[in-house]
Amino acid sequence: MVKVADSIYWTGYIDWELRNFHGYSTPGGSTYNAYLIKDEKPALIDTVKYYGFDEMLRRIKQVIDPLEIKYIISNHTEMDHSGSIGKLLAICPKAEVVCSPKGEQGLKKHFDSSGAGNWKFKAVNTGDSLSIGKRTLSFYLTPMVHWPDSMVTYSKDDKILFSNDAFGQHMASPERFVDEAGLDIVLKEAAKYYANIVMPYGVQALKAIEAIKQLQIDMICPSHGLIWRRKSDITAIISKYIAWANYESQNRAVIVYDTMWHSTEKIANKLFELLDKEGLPVKIMNLKNDDPSDIVAEVMFSKVVIVGSPILNNRVFPKIAGFLGHLKGLKPKNRFGFTFGSYGWSKGGFSELEESLEESGIELIDNGAYFQYVPSEPDLNSLAGIVSKVKNILTGDKSRAGV
Amino acid sequence: MKYKCIVCGYIYDPEAGDPDSGIDAGTAFEQIPDTWVCPVCGVDKTQFEPVDE
């Protein structure tokens, strides 16, 4: 039995074996966190992905008879959290599903064939409250953090925020609390999560944080990963979210590339050599080895994003195109970059590469560095010009970068 | 002129209005009150851009 606070239990499912969360690589698995509040009218906050139902039920039974559940609070419609609502309602059919108005619409559309049309819904809006006995829960709608239906639940008596995906991390572990695992490890996973899931919605995330800032929060219970309960950890994650939502980044560069015959690779390595000589922090990521979801996390940390690609059939190289597609949807903003690559006889795909970066909110600081077939020594040495512009940006002297 | 929500892609068409939110057909985007939000994703009017036609 995992007690989170007085009369509040974690009854989730640990997904040890998950390695791919709709394209987001999860080498460390994940969890779907459900929280059971044992009060006069027991309430379950979120459920688990459909295949975790048995474990969730087993954990609930350690605390109460599931028949006693009066409310299933659905903070978010996505099926990693709503996937077991139907199965649970088969056991406690009188329970009401509490969610946002868009949540009700969304759940009905998702689970029409499971009879969601007959579920007892209680739609709530920002500021509404629900008394469950000793406690009163209140709700704050957080549209587009990260779906239209998203909301968070707050227990004033416990000073606990049930934040659903916000502040979550994909980590399967025996530990349930951030301080048990170590802040640095959890922040790294929380950053990757933010970069891949929340990044396009910075404006909405800031609005949501404004709404909850006035609340007294002693614990944040997210729907994935570990629970925040140490004051300094809570302060840390909230201030990180604010920084990320403001599209802040660090003074570092990331070089992202793929290569067919090592030419684009040669350019990438020369760029690294020249940047490294200036003492600038730079990381290389190669689409052959690195997952786009990890590359995107690195983009979130980097003020300068440098992307290189060979040309194949007049188009940008396929894995680079895939990465650019993901990046365009995430819209990083407030960053600088440039492009490079090797071509054979036509520079066709390079405009696609340049436009993709610009569309993503990355301002190009110079023309791209494109060389035919194999770059020569003079070709590679000519990269010094762009490197000095990058240096100006990373050492804070934006005015001299010519942007 | 049509306006597009840059967050979710919903297009406001003045000819159709948004009657579910009390905006009659024929209402220009500029005339919609600032309290109105995108009916799909809930963001406010500042997140809308004119659509080039």
Short mmCIF file of C-alpha atoms in Angstrom, two decimals:
data_model
loop_
_atom_site.label_atom_id
_atom_site.label_comp_id
_atom_site.label_asym_id
_atom_site.label_seq_id
_atom_site.Cartn_x
_atom_site.Cartn_y
_atom_site.Cartn_z
CA MET A 1 0.00 0.00 0.00
CA VAL A 2 1.47 3.34 -0.98
CA LYS A 3 0.28 6.14 1.25
CA VAL A 4 0.88 9.58 -0.23
CA ALA A 5 -0.73 11.60 2.58
CA ASP A 6 -3.34 11.06 5.27
CA SER A 7 -6.13 9.01 3.63
CA ILE A 8 -4.65 9.47 0.16
CA TYR A 9 -3.15 6.49 -1.65
CA TRP A 10 -1.29 5.97 -4.89
CA THR A 11 -3.12 3.23 -6.77
CA GLY A 12 -1.46 3.48 -10.17
CA TYR A 13 0.25 1.12 -12.60
CA ILE A 14 3.98 0.90 -13.26
CA ASP A 15 4.60 0.30 -16.96
CA TRP A 16 8.08 -1.25 -16.72
CA GLU A 17 8.19 -2.38 -20.31
CA LEU A 18 6.94 0.65 -22.22
CA ARG A 19 9.64 1.80 -24.63
CA ASN A 20 7.69 3.95 -27.05
CA PHE A 21 5.02 6.39 -25.95
CA HIS A 22 3.49 7.38 -29.32
CA GLY A 23 6.93 8.23 -30.67
CA TYR A 24 8.44 9.50 -27.43
CA SER A 25 11.19 7.07 -26.47
CA THR A 26 10.85 5.80 -22.91
CA PRO A 27 13.90 3.65 -22.15
CA GLY A 28 12.98 3.88 -18.48
CA GLY A 29 9.31 2.96 -18.91
CA SER A 30 6.60 5.06 -17.29
CA THR A 31 3.78 5.01 -14.77
CA TYR A 32 0.13 6.02 -14.88
CA ASN A 33 -0.68 7.53 -11.52
CA ALA A 34 -4.14 7.13 -10.02
CA TYR A 35 -4.80 8.55 -6.56
CA LEU A 36 -7.50 7.26 -4.23
CA ILE A 37 -8.87 9.62 -1.60
CA LYS A 38 -10.54 7.75 1.23
CA ASP A 39 -13.14 10.17 2.50
CA GLU A 40 -16.89 9.91 3.16
CA LYS A 41 -17.40 9.87 -0.61
CA PRO A 42 -14.26 8.14 -1.88
CA ALA A 43 -12.81 9.70 -5.01
CA LEU A 44 -10.33 8.28 -7.51
CA ILE A 45 -8.26 10.84 -9.37
CA ASP A 46 -7.53 9.52 -12.87
CA THR A 47 -7.18 5.86 -13.80
CA VAL A 48 -4.56 3.97 -15.82
CA LYS A 49 -3.94 2.73 -19.35
CA TYR A 50 -6.33 -0.15 -20.14
CA TYR A 51 -3.78 -2.91 -19.62
CA GLY A 52 -2.93 -1.68 -16.12
CA PHE A 53 -6.47 -2.05 -14.79
CA ASP A 54 -5.83 -5.21 -12.75
CA GLU A 55 -2.89 -3.67 -10.86
CA MET A 56 -4.87 -0.48 -10.20
CA LEU A 57 -7.82 -2.50 -8.91
CA ARG A 58 -5.57 -4.60 -6.67
CA ARG A 59 -4.14 -1.43 -5.12
CA ILE A 60 -7.58 0.13 -4.65
CA LYS A 61 -8.79 -3.04 -2.90
CA GLN A 62 -5.95 -2.72 -0.38
CA VAL A 63 -7.66 0.48 0.79
CA ILE A 64 -11.39 0.19 0.19
CA ASP A 65 -14.00 -1.91 -1.56
CA PRO A 66 -14.07 -0.39 -5.06
CA LEU A 67 -17.87 -0.45 -4.93
CA GLU A 68 -17.60 2.49 -2.50
CA ILE A 69 -16.03 4.83 -5.06
CA LYS A 70 -18.37 7.77 -5.54
CA TYR A 71 -16.34 9.90 -7.94
CA ILE A 72 -13.88 9.17 -10.71
CA ILE A 73 -12.18 12.45 -11.48
CA SER A 74 -10.91 12.55 -15.04
CA ASN A 75 -8.42 15.40 -15.24
CA HIS A 76 -7.57 14.51 -18.81
CA THR A 77 -9.27 12.49 -21.56
CA GLU A 78 -6.17 10.87 -23.06
CA MET A 79 -6.36 7.08 -22.82
CA ASP A 80 -3.26 6.58 -20.70
CA HIS A 81 -5.37 8.07 -17.88
CA SER A 82 -8.96 7.36 -18.96
CA GLY A 83 -8.30 3.87 -20.28
CA SER A 84 -9.66 2.09 -17.22
CA ILE A 85 -12.67 4.29 -16.41
CA GLY A 86 -15.08 2.00 -18.25
CA LYS A 87 -13.78 -1.17 -16.59
CA LEU A 88 -13.94 0.48 -13.18
CA LEU A 89 -17.49 1.70 -13.76
CA ALA A 90 -18.48 -1.91 -14.46
CA ILE A 91 -17.61 -2.51 -10.80
CA CYS A 92 -19.01 0.71 -9.31
CA PRO A 93 -21.68 1.79 -11.79
CA LYS A 94 -23.11 4.47 -9.51
CA ALA A 95 -19.87 6.48 -9.53
CA GLU A 96 -19.92 9.86 -11.24
CA VAL A 97 -17.24 10.88 -13.72
CA VAL A 98 -16.08 14.40 -12.90
CA CYS A 99 -14.35 16.27 -15.70
CA SER A 100 -14.29 19.48 -17.73
CA PRO A 101 -17.06 20.10 -20.30
CA LYS A 102 -14.63 19.25 -23.11
CA GLY A 103 -13.62 16.21 -21.07
CA GLU A 104 -17.19 14.96 -21.13
CA GLN A 105 -17.38 15.45 -24.91
CA GLY A 106 -13.99 13.80 -25.36
CA LEU A 107 -14.69 10.79 -23.15
CA LYS A 108 -17.99 10.15 -24.90
CA LYS A 109 -16.21 10.16 -28.26
CA HIS A 110 -13.40 7.92 -27.03
CA PHE A 111 -15.52 5.33 -25.29
CA ASP A 112 -18.74 5.36 -27.22
CA SER A 113 -18.54 1.61 -27.86
CA SER A 114 -17.94 1.01 -24.13
CA GLY A 115 -21.17 2.78 -23.26
CA ALA A 116 -19.78 6.18 -22.29
CA GLY A 117 -23.06 7.69 -23.42
CA ASN A 118 -24.56 6.16 -20.28
CA TRP A 119 -21.88 7.22 -17.82
CA LYS A 120 -22.98 9.67 -15.11
CA PHE A 121 -21.06 12.83 -15.88
CA LYS A 122 -20.54 15.83 -13.65
CA ALA A 123 -18.94 18.60 -15.74
CA VAL A 124 -17.01 21.20 -13.76
CA ASN A 125 -15.47 24.56 -14.56
CA THR A 126 -12.63 26.60 -13.07
CA GLY A 127 -13.42 27.47 -9.47
CA ASP A 128 -16.05 24.77 -8.99
CA SER A 129 -15.74 22.64 -5.92
CA LEU A 130 -16.85 19.21 -4.81
CA SER A 131 -17.25 18.20 -1.20
CA ILE A 132 -16.33 14.58 -0.62
CA GLY A 133 -16.69 14.63 3.18
CA LYS A 134 -13.88 16.08 5.28
CA ARG A 135 -12.38 17.50 2.12
CA THR A 136 -13.49 19.83 -0.60
CA LEU A 137 -11.82 19.40 -3.97
CA SER A 138 -11.62 22.29 -6.41
CA PHE A 139 -10.93 22.32 -10.13
CA TYR A 140 -8.97 24.54 -12.50
CA LEU A 141 -9.33 24.13 -16.23
CA THR A 142 -6.01 24.31 -18.06
CA PRO A 143 -6.99 24.17 -21.74
CA MET A 144 -4.17 23.10 -24.07
CA VAL A 145 -1.88 21.98 -21.25
CA HIS A 146 -1.85 19.91 -23.14
CA TRP A 147 -5.35 19.02 -24.57
CA PRO A 148 -8.58 21.03 -24.74
CA ASP A 149 -10.08 18.93 -21.93
CA SER A 150 -7.16 19.22 -19.47
CA MET A 151 -7.76 20.33 -15.91
CA VAL A 152 -6.13 19.99 -12.48
CA THR A 153 -7.68 19.11 -9.13
CA TYR A 154 -6.71 20.73 -5.83
CA SER A 155 -7.36 19.59 -2.28
CA LYS A 156 -7.22 22.65 -0.03
CA ASP A 157 -7.34 20.58 3.17
CA ASP A 158 -4.30 18.52 2.13
CA LYS A 159 -2.62 21.31 0.12
CA ILE A 160 -2.11 18.83 -2.67
CA LEU A 161 -2.32 19.64 -6.37
CA PHE A 162 -3.25 16.72 -8.61
CA SER A 163 -1.67 18.18 -11.73
CA ASN A 164 -2.21 15.35 -14.24
CA ASP A 165 0.41 15.60 -17.03
CA ALA A 166 1.88 18.88 -15.80
CA PHE A 167 5.13 18.28 -13.86
CA GLY A 168 5.04 14.62 -14.93
CA GLN A 169 7.89 12.42 -16.06
CA HIS A 170 8.08 9.07 -17.86
CA MET A 171 9.91 7.02 -15.25
CA ALA A 172 9.11 3.51 -14.05
CA SER A 173 10.65 3.02 -10.62
CA PRO A 174 10.14 1.47 -7.21
CA GLU A 175 10.40 5.01 -5.82
CA ARG A 176 7.24 7.09 -5.70
CA PHE A 177 8.65 10.44 -4.55
CA VAL A 178 11.11 12.78 -6.27
CA ASP A 179 13.34 13.07 -3.21
CA GLU A 180 13.73 9.27 -3.11
CA ALA A 181 15.07 9.18 -6.68
CA GLY A 182 17.08 12.42 -6.74
CA LEU A 183 16.07 15.82 -8.08
CA ASP A 184 18.56 15.92 -10.96
CA ILE A 185 17.39 12.66 -12.50
CA VAL A 186 13.75 13.62 -12.23
CA LEU A 187 14.31 17.14 -13.60
CA LYS A 188 16.03 15.66 -16.64
CA GLU A 189 13.01 13.46 -17.37
CA ALA A 190 10.59 16.30 -16.57
CA ALA A 191 12.47 18.47 -19.09
CA LYS A 192 12.25 15.82 -21.81
CA TYR A 193 8.56 15.50 -21.03
CA TYR A 194 7.97 19.23 -21.24
CA ALA A 195 9.96 19.51 -24.50
CA ASN A 196 8.00 16.80 -26.26
CA ILE A 197 4.52 17.32 -24.86
CA VAL A 198 4.03 20.88 -23.59
CA MET A 199 6.45 23.00 -25.65
CA PRO A 200 3.93 24.42 -28.15
CA TYR A 201 1.68 25.58 -25.33
CA GLY A 202 3.93 27.97 -23.42
CA VAL A 203 1.30 30.73 -23.29
CA GLN A 204 -1.31 28.34 -21.93
CA ALA A 205 1.14 26.80 -19.46
CA LEU A 206 1.95 30.24 -18.04
CA LYS A 207 -1.78 30.97 -17.66
CA ALA A 208 -2.28 27.69 -15.83
CA ILE A 209 0.66 28.39 -13.50
CA GLU A 210 -0.76 31.88 -12.75
CA ALA A 211 -4.04 30.28 -11.76
CA ILE A 212 -2.45 27.84 -9.31
CA LYS A 213 0.27 30.13 -7.98
CA GLN A 214 -2.03 31.56 -5.34
CA LEU A 215 -2.73 28.10 -3.97
CA GLN A 216 -0.81 26.70 -1.04
CA ILE A 217 0.89 23.64 -2.43
CA ASP A 218 2.75 21.19 -0.20
CA MET A 219 2.67 18.34 -2.70
CA ILE A 220 2.25 17.94 -6.46
CA CYS A 221 0.87 14.59 -7.61
CA PRO A 222 1.34 14.25 -11.39
CA SER A 223 -0.16 11.52 -13.58
CA HIS A 224 3.24 10.12 -14.64
CA GLY A 225 6.35 9.45 -12.63
CA LEU A 226 7.31 10.68 -9.20
CA ILE A 227 5.50 12.87 -6.72
CA TRP A 228 6.88 16.26 -5.67
CA ARG A 229 6.76 16.71 -1.89
CA ARG A 230 9.91 18.53 -0.80
CA LYS A 231 9.40 22.30 -0.77
CA SER A 232 12.63 23.06 -2.59
CA ASP A 233 11.80 20.44 -5.26
CA ILE A 234 8.36 21.95 -5.80
CA THR A 235 9.87 25.42 -6.16
CA ALA A 236 12.43 24.02 -8.60
CA ILE A 237 9.96 22.32 -10.94
CA ILE A 238 7.54 25.26 -11.01
CA SER A 239 10.32 27.72 -11.81
CA LYS A 240 11.64 25.38 -14.53
CA TYR A 241 8.17 25.19 -16.07
CA ILE A 242 7.95 28.99 -16.05
CA ALA A 243 11.37 29.27 -17.74
CA TRP A 244 10.49 26.66 -20.35
CA ALA A 245 7.09 28.24 -20.97
CA ASN A 246 8.91 31.52 -21.61
CA TYR A 247 11.03 29.71 -24.18
CA GLU A 248 14.24 30.43 -22.27
CA SER A 249 17.29 28.40 -23.17
CA GLN A 250 20.90 28.01 -22.12
CA ASN A 251 23.95 29.37 -23.90
CA ARG A 252 24.80 26.17 -25.68
CA ALA A 253 24.52 24.75 -29.17
CA VAL A 254 23.27 21.46 -30.54
CA ILE A 255 24.37 20.06 -33.91
CA VAL A 256 21.80 17.66 -35.36
CA TYR A 257 22.60 15.70 -38.51
CA ASP A 258 22.42 12.56 -40.58
CA THR A 259 24.82 11.45 -43.28
CA MET A 260 24.97 9.15 -46.29
CA TRP A 261 28.70 9.00 -47.11
CA HIS A 262 30.22 10.83 -44.13
CA SER A 263 30.33 14.22 -45.86
CA THR A 264 27.63 15.89 -43.78
CA GLU A 265 29.27 14.15 -40.82
CA LYS A 266 32.62 15.79 -41.70
CA ILE A 267 30.95 19.21 -41.66
CA ALA A 268 29.24 18.43 -38.33
CA ASN A 269 32.54 17.34 -36.78
CA LYS A 270 34.38 20.43 -38.07
CA LEU A 271 31.69 22.66 -36.60
CA PHE A 272 32.10 20.88 -33.29
CA GLU A 273 35.90 21.25 -33.46
CA LEU A 274 35.71 24.99 -34.14
CA LEU A 275 33.05 25.65 -31.48
CA ASP A 276 34.90 23.52 -28.96
CA LYS A 277 38.13 25.47 -29.65
CA GLU A 278 36.26 28.59 -28.55
CA GLY A 279 35.29 26.84 -25.33
CA LEU A 280 31.61 26.82 -26.21
CA PRO A 281 29.33 24.07 -24.92
CA VAL A 282 28.07 22.05 -27.87
CA LYS A 283 26.49 18.64 -28.31
CA ILE A 284 26.29 16.51 -31.44
CA MET A 285 23.23 14.35 -32.09
CA ASN A 286 22.98 11.97 -35.00
CA LEU A 287 19.66 10.69 -36.33
CA LYS A 288 21.27 7.27 -36.84
CA ASN A 289 21.61 6.82 -33.08
CA ASP A 290 19.58 9.42 -31.31
CA ASP A 291 15.84 9.45 -30.93
CA PRO A 292 14.02 12.58 -32.13
CA SER A 293 12.37 12.91 -28.73
CA ASP A 294 15.82 13.14 -27.09
CA ILE A 295 17.03 15.57 -29.75
CA VAL A 296 14.04 17.82 -29.13
CA ALA A 297 14.85 17.90 -25.40
CA GLU A 298 18.36 19.05 -26.30
CA VAL A 299 16.90 21.72 -28.60
CA MET A 300 14.91 23.03 -25.65
CA PHE A 301 18.15 23.59 -23.70
CA SER A 302 20.06 25.16 -26.60
CA LYS A 303 20.08 28.75 -27.75
CA VAL A 304 21.65 27.71 -31.05
CA VAL A 305 20.31 24.85 -33.17
CA ILE A 306 22.41 23.72 -36.13
CA VAL A 307 20.90 21.15 -38.49
CA GLY A 308 22.65 19.32 -41.29
CA SER A 309 21.34 16.96 -43.92
CA PRO A 310 22.43 15.23 -47.09
CA ILE A 311 20.12 15.56 -50.09
CA LEU A 312 18.33 12.47 -51.34
CA ASN A 313 16.19 12.75 -54.49
CA ASN A 314 16.07 16.54 -54.12
CA ARG A 315 14.59 16.27 -50.65
CA VAL A 316 15.96 16.58 -47.17
CA PHE A 317 17.11 13.18 -45.83
CA PRO A 318 14.12 11.17 -44.52
CA LYS A 319 15.05 10.88 -40.82
CA ILE A 320 15.93 14.58 -40.75
CA ALA A 321 12.56 15.32 -42.39
CA GLY A 322 10.86 13.31 -39.65
CA PHE A 323 12.73 15.18 -36.93
CA LEU A 324 11.89 18.54 -38.58
CA GLY A 325 8.22 17.57 -38.68
CA HIS A 326 8.25 16.93 -34.94
CA LEU A 327 10.13 20.19 -34.34
CA LYS A 328 7.66 22.23 -36.38
CA GLY A 329 4.79 20.95 -34.27
CA LEU A 330 6.64 21.84 -31.08
CA LYS A 331 7.58 25.41 -32.17
CA PRO A 332 10.61 26.08 -29.95
CA LYS A 333 10.86 29.91 -30.48
CA ASN A 334 13.57 32.37 -29.35
CA ARG A 335 16.39 30.41 -30.85
CA PHE A 336 19.01 30.88 -33.51
CA GLY A 337 20.38 28.42 -35.99
CA PHE A 338 21.74 27.58 -39.34
CA THR A 339 21.86 24.74 -41.78
CA PHE A 340 24.54 22.70 -43.52
CA GLY A 341 24.96 19.62 -45.65
CA SER A 342 26.38 17.80 -48.60
CA TYR A 343 24.63 17.57 -51.97
CA GLY A 344 25.36 15.80 -55.24
CA TRP A 345 24.03 17.91 -58.13
CA SER A 346 21.03 19.78 -56.77
CA LYS A 347 20.50 21.73 -53.57
CA GLY A 348 16.78 21.02 -53.80
CA GLY A 349 15.99 19.92 -50.27
CA PHE A 350 17.96 22.62 -48.46
CA SER A 351 15.16 25.17 -48.78
CA GLU A 352 12.89 22.63 -47.03
CA LEU A 353 15.49 22.41 -44.26
CA GLU A 354 15.78 26.20 -43.90
CA GLU A 355 12.03 26.81 -44.01
CA SER A 356 11.42 24.12 -41.43
CA LEU A 357 13.77 25.75 -38.94
CA GLU A 358 12.23 29.17 -39.52
CA GLU A 359 8.74 27.76 -39.17
CA SER A 360 9.83 26.23 -35.88
CA GLY A 361 10.78 29.65 -34.48
CA ILE A 362 14.51 29.33 -35.10
CA GLU A 363 16.00 32.44 -36.69
CA LEU A 364 18.63 31.63 -39.29
CA ILE A 365 21.78 33.65 -38.67
CA ASP A 366 23.46 33.10 -42.02
CA ASN A 367 23.18 31.34 -45.34
CA GLY A 368 23.56 27.61 -45.12
CA ALA A 369 26.93 25.89 -45.60
CA TYR A 370 26.42 23.45 -48.46
CA PHE A 371 29.23 21.58 -50.21
CA GLN A 372 29.20 19.31 -53.20
CA TYR A 373 29.96 15.62 -52.63
CA VAL A 374 32.94 15.73 -50.25
CA PRO A 375 33.89 18.98 -48.45
CA SER A 376 37.51 20.06 -49.00
CA GLU A 377 39.86 21.52 -46.39
CA PRO A 378 39.11 25.09 -47.55
CA ASP A 379 35.37 24.27 -47.46
CA LEU A 380 35.64 23.14 -43.85
CA ASN A 381 37.84 26.06 -42.84
CA SER A 382 35.26 28.47 -44.25
CA LEU A 383 32.96 27.43 -41.41
CA ALA A 384 34.96 29.74 -39.14
CA GLY A 385 32.75 32.64 -40.23
CA ILE A 386 29.53 31.08 -39.01
CA VAL A 387 31.22 29.81 -35.86
CA SER A 388 32.17 33.35 -34.86
CA LYS A 389 28.52 34.40 -35.26
CA VAL A 390 27.48 31.50 -33.02
CA LYS A 391 30.12 32.57 -30.50
CA ASN A 392 28.66 36.08 -30.40
CA ILE A 393 25.22 34.70 -29.67
CA LEU A 394 26.34 32.25 -27.02
CA THR A 395 28.49 34.80 -25.25
CA GLY A 396 25.61 37.23 -25.16
CA ASP A 397 26.66 39.71 -27.79
CA LYS A 398 23.67 39.37 -30.10
CA SER A 399 24.21 42.71 -31.79
CA ARG A 400 27.47 41.58 -33.42
CA ALA A 401 25.93 38.41 -34.84
CA GLY A 402 24.32 40.41 -37.61
CA VAL A 403 20.83 39.33 -36.61
CA MET B 1 -12.13 37.86 -43.15
CA LYS B 2 -11.56 34.44 -41.65
CA TYR B 3 -9.29 34.07 -38.63
CA LYS B 4 -7.28 31.00 -37.63
CA CYS B 5 -6.39 29.84 -34.13
CA ILE B 6 -2.62 29.41 -34.17
CA VAL B 7 -2.77 26.92 -31.33
CA CYS B 8 -5.22 24.35 -32.70
CA GLY B 9 -6.03 25.41 -36.26
CA TYR B 10 -9.73 26.17 -35.77
CA ILE B 11 -10.96 28.64 -38.38
CA TYR B 12 -13.46 31.33 -37.42
CA ASP B 13 -15.66 32.07 -40.41
CA PRO B 14 -17.65 35.30 -39.94
CA GLU B 15 -20.34 33.97 -42.28
CA ALA B 16 -20.99 31.11 -39.87
CA GLY B 17 -20.26 32.91 -36.59
CA ASP B 18 -20.04 30.73 -33.45
CA PRO B 19 -23.70 30.46 -32.38
CA ASP B 20 -22.95 27.95 -29.58
CA SER B 21 -20.94 30.69 -27.90
CA GLY B 22 -23.51 33.39 -28.68
CA ILE B 23 -21.72 34.87 -31.70
CA ASP B 24 -24.26 35.37 -34.50
CA ALA B 25 -23.52 34.53 -38.10
CA GLY B 26 -22.24 37.61 -39.88
CA THR B 27 -20.16 38.85 -36.93
CA ALA B 28 -16.74 40.12 -37.98
CA PHE B 29 -13.86 38.77 -35.87
CA GLU B 30 -12.99 42.27 -34.66
CA GLN B 31 -16.49 42.65 -33.23
CA ILE B 32 -16.34 39.49 -31.12
CA PRO B 33 -15.98 40.39 -27.42
CA ASP B 34 -12.53 39.83 -25.86
CA THR B 35 -14.03 37.34 -23.45
CA TRP B 36 -14.71 34.89 -26.31
CA VAL B 37 -12.42 31.86 -26.57
CA CYS B 38 -11.63 29.38 -29.32
CA PRO B 39 -14.45 26.81 -29.23
CA VAL B 40 -12.04 23.93 -29.87
CA CYS B 41 -9.11 24.59 -27.56
CA GLY B 42 -10.18 27.43 -25.28
CA VAL B 43 -7.46 30.01 -26.01
CA ASP B 44 -8.31 33.71 -26.25
CA LYS B 45 -8.56 36.05 -29.25
CA THR B 46 -4.89 37.05 -29.03
CA GLN B 47 -4.00 33.62 -30.41
CA PHE B 48 -5.83 34.23 -33.71
CA GLU B 49 -4.36 35.36 -37.01
CA PRO B 50 -6.09 36.55 -40.18
CA VAL B 51 -6.22 33.95 -42.93
CA ASP B 52 -4.82 34.97 -46.31
CA GLU B 53 -7.41 34.23 -48.92
#
